[in-house]
Short mmCIF file of C-alpha atoms in Angstrom, two decimals:
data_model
loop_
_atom_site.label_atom_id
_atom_site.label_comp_id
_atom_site.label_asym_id
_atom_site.label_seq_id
_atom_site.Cartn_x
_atom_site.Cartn_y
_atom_site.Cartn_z
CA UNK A 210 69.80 123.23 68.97
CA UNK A 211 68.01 123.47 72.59
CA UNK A 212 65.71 120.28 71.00
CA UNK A 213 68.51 118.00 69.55
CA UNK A 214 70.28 118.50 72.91
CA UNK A 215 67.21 117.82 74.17
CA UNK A 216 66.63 114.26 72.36
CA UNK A 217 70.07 113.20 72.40
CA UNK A 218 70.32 113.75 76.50
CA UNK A 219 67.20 111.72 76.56
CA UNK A 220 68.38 108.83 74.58
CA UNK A 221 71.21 108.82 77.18
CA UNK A 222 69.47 108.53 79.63
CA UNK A 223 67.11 106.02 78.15
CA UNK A 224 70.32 103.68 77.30
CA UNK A 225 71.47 103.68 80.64
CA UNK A 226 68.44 102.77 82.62
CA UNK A 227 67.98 99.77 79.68
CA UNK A 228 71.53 98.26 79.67
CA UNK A 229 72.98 99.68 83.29
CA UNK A 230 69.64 100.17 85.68
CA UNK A 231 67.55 97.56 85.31
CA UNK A 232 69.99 93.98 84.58
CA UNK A 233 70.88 94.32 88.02
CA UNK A 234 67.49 94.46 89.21
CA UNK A 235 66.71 91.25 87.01
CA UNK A 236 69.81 89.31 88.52
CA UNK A 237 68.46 86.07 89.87
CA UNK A 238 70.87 84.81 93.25
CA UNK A 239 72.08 81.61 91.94
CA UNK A 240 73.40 84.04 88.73
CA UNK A 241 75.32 86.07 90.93
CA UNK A 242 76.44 83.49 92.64
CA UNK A 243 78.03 81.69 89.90
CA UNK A 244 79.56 85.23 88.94
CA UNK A 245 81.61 85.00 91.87
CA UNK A 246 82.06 81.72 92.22
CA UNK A 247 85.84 82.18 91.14
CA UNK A 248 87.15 85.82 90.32
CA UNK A 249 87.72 86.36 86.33
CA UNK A 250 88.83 88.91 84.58
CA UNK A 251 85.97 91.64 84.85
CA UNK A 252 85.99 92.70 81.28
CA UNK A 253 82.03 93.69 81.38
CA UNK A 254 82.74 96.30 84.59
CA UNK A 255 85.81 98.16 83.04
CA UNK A 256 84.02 98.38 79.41
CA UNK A 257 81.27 100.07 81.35
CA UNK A 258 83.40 101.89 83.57
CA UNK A 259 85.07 103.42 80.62
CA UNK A 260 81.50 104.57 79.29
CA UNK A 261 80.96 106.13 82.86
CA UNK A 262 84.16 107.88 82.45
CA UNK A 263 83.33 109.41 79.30
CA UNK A 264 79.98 109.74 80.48
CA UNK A 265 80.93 111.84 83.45
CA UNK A 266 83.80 114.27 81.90
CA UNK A 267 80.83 114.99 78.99
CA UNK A 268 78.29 116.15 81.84
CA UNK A 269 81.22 117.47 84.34
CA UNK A 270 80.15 121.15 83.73
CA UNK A 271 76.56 120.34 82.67
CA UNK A 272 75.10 119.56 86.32
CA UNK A 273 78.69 118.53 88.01
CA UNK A 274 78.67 120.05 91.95
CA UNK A 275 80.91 122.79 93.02
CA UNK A 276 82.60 122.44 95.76
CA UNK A 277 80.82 123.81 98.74
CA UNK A 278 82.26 122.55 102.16
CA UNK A 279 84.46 119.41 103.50
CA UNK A 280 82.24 116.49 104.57
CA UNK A 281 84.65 113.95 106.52
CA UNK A 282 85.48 111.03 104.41
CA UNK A 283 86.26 108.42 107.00
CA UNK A 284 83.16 110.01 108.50
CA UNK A 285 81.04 108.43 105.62
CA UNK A 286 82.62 105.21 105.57
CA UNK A 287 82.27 104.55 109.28
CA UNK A 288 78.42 105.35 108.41
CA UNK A 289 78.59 102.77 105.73
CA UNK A 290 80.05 99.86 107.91
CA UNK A 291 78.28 101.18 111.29
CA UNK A 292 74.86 100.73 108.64
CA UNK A 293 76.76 96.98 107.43
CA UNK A 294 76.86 95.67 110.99
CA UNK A 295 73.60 96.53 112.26
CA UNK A 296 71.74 95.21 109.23
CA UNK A 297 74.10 91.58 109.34
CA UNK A 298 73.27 91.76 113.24
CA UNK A 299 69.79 91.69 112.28
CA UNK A 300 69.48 89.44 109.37
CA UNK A 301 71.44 87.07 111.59
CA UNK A 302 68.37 86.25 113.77
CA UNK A 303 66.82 85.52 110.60
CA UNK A 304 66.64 82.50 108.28
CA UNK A 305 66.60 84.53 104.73
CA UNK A 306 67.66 87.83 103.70
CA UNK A 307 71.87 87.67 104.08
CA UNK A 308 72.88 85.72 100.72
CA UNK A 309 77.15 85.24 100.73
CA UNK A 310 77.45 85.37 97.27
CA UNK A 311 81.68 86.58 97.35
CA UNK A 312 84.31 83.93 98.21
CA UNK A 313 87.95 85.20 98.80
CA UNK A 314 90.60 85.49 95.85
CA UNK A 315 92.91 82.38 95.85
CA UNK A 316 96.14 83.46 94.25
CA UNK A 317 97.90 86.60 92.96
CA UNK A 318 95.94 86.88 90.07
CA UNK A 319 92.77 86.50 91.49
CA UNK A 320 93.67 88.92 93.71
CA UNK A 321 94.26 91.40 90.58
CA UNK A 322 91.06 90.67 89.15
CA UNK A 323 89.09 91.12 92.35
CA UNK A 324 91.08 94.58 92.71
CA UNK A 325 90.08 95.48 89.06
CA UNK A 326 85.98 94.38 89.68
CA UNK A 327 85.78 96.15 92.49
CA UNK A 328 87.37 99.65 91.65
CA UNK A 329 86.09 99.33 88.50
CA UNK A 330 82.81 98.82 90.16
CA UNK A 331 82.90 101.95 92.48
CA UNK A 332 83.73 103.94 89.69
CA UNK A 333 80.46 103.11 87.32
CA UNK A 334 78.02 102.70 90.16
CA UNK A 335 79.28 106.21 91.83
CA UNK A 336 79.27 108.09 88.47
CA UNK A 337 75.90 106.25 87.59
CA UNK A 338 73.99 106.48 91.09
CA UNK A 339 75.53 109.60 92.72
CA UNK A 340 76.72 111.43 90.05
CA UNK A 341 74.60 111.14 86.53
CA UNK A 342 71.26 109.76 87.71
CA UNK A 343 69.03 112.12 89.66
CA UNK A 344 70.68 115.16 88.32
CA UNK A 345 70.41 114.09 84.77
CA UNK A 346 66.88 113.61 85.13
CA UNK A 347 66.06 117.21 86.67
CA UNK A 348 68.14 118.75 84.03
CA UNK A 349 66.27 117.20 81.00
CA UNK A 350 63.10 118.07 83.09
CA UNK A 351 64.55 121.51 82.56
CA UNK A 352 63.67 124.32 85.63
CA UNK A 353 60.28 124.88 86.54
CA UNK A 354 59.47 128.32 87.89
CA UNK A 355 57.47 127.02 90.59
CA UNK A 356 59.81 126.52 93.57
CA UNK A 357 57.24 123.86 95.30
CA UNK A 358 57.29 122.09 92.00
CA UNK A 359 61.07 122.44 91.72
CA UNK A 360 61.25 120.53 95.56
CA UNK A 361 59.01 118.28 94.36
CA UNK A 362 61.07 117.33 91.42
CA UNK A 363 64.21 117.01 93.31
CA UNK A 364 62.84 114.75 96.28
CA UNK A 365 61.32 112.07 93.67
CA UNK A 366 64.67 112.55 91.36
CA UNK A 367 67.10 111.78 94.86
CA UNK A 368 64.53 108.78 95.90
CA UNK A 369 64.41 107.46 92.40
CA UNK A 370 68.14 107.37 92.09
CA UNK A 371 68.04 105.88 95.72
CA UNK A 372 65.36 103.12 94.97
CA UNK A 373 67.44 102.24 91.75
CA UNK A 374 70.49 101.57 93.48
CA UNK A 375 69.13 99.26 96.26
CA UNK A 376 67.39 97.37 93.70
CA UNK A 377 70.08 96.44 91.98
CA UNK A 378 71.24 94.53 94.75
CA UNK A 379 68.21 92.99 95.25
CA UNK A 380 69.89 89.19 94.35
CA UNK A 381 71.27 89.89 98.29
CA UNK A 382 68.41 89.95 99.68
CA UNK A 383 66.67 92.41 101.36
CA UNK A 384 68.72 93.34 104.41
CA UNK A 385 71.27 94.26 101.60
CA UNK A 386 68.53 96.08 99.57
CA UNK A 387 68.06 98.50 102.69
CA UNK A 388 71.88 98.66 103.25
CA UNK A 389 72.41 99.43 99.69
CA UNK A 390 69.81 102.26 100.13
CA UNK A 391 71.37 103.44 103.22
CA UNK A 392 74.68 103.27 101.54
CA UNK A 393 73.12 105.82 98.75
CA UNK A 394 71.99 108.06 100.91
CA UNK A 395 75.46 108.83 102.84
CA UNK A 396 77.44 108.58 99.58
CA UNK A 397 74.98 111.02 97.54
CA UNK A 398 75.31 113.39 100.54
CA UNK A 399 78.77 112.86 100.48
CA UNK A 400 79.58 114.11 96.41
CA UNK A 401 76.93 116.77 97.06
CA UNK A 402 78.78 118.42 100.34
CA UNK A 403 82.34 118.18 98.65
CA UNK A 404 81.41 118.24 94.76
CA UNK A 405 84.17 115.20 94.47
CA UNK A 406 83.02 112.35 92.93
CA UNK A 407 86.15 110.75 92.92
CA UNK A 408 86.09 110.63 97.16
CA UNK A 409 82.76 108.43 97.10
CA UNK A 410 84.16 106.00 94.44
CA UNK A 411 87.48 105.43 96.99
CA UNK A 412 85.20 105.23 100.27
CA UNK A 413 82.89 102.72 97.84
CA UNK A 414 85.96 101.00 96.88
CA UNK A 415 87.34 100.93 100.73
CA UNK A 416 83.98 99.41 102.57
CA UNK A 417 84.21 96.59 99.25
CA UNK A 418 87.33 95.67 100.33
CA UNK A 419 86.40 95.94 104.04
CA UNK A 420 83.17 94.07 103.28
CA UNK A 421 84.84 91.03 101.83
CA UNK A 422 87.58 90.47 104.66
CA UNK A 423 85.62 91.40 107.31
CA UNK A 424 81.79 91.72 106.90
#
């Protein structure tokens, strides 16, 4: 039973990094632009957001965090826009690396479906990136009674799941590759301190928003 678990956790985890981890990383900048060009109905994120869903209340009491202490919320997304602005600042004084691929909703119903791709968004990447990822891949490692090998383990797990989440926003350039990485690290820390997924995917959802109008 321990070996079919085993297999099956494995092809899980293969799946995702085919079909969710590395597209993104293969997005070419004039395809992402033409993604949101105009906003459509974003039928591809909520199909995969419902995956993540089911995804996440399967491994909930597999590797899910307990609760340990409160980690301010606004806190974390003060980090995220304070990280935003210094990197824009930067890439400013440069002539590559900022690439505005987002134009503002026109319309009611745009609005809606730029609501709906970017909840829907939070929710996969955060159950994906800070919830499934690194975890999922010590766990099928199984525990190793070595407690130098076990740190080992977890550091190149947590920069893994880092590395794969700022590369998949690579089509931005690379001022938003180290944003996206710096934006990983504060969220990760953020589900681990509280154990509440559903906080990062609202402080995700928040700086989108934020981003848009105002970054």
């Amino acid at each position: 039973m321990r070996r079919q678990n085993f297999i099956f956790e494995l092809i899980i985890l293969l799946l995702i990094v085919i079909f969710l981890l590395i597209p993104p990383v293969l997005t070419s900048p004039s395809a992402a632009i033409n993604q949101f060009e105009t906003w459509a109905f974003p039928l591809r994120n909520i199909c995969i957001s419902i995956f993540c869903l089911a995804l996440y209340f399967i491994y909930k009491k597999v590797f899910g965090q307990k609760k340990k202490i409160f980690y301010p919320s606004l806190l974390a997304l003060g980090c995220l826009i304070f990280f935003s602005l210094i990197l824009k600042f930067i890439a400013s004084h440069f002539n590559t690396g900022v690439i505005q691929v987002v134009n503002m909703p026109g319309g009611a119903k745009e609005l809606f479906y730029c609501f709906l791709t970017f909840i829907t968004g939070a929710i996969y990447e955060e159950i994906i990136y800070r919830f499934y990822l690194a975890d999922a891949i010590r766990h099928i490692a199984g525990p190793r009674q070595n407690k130098r090998l076990e740190k080992v383990l977890f550091f190149v797990c947590e920069v893994f799941a880092c590395i794969a989440f700022a590369l998949a926003h690579r089509y931005l350039g690379i001022f938003a590759v180290i944003n996206a990485a710096l934006a990983h690290i504060v969220l990760r820390f953020l589900y681990v301190k509280t154990g509440l997924i559903w906080n990062c995917v609202l402080i995700h959802f928040v700086y989108n928003i934020i981003s848009l109008i105002l970054l």
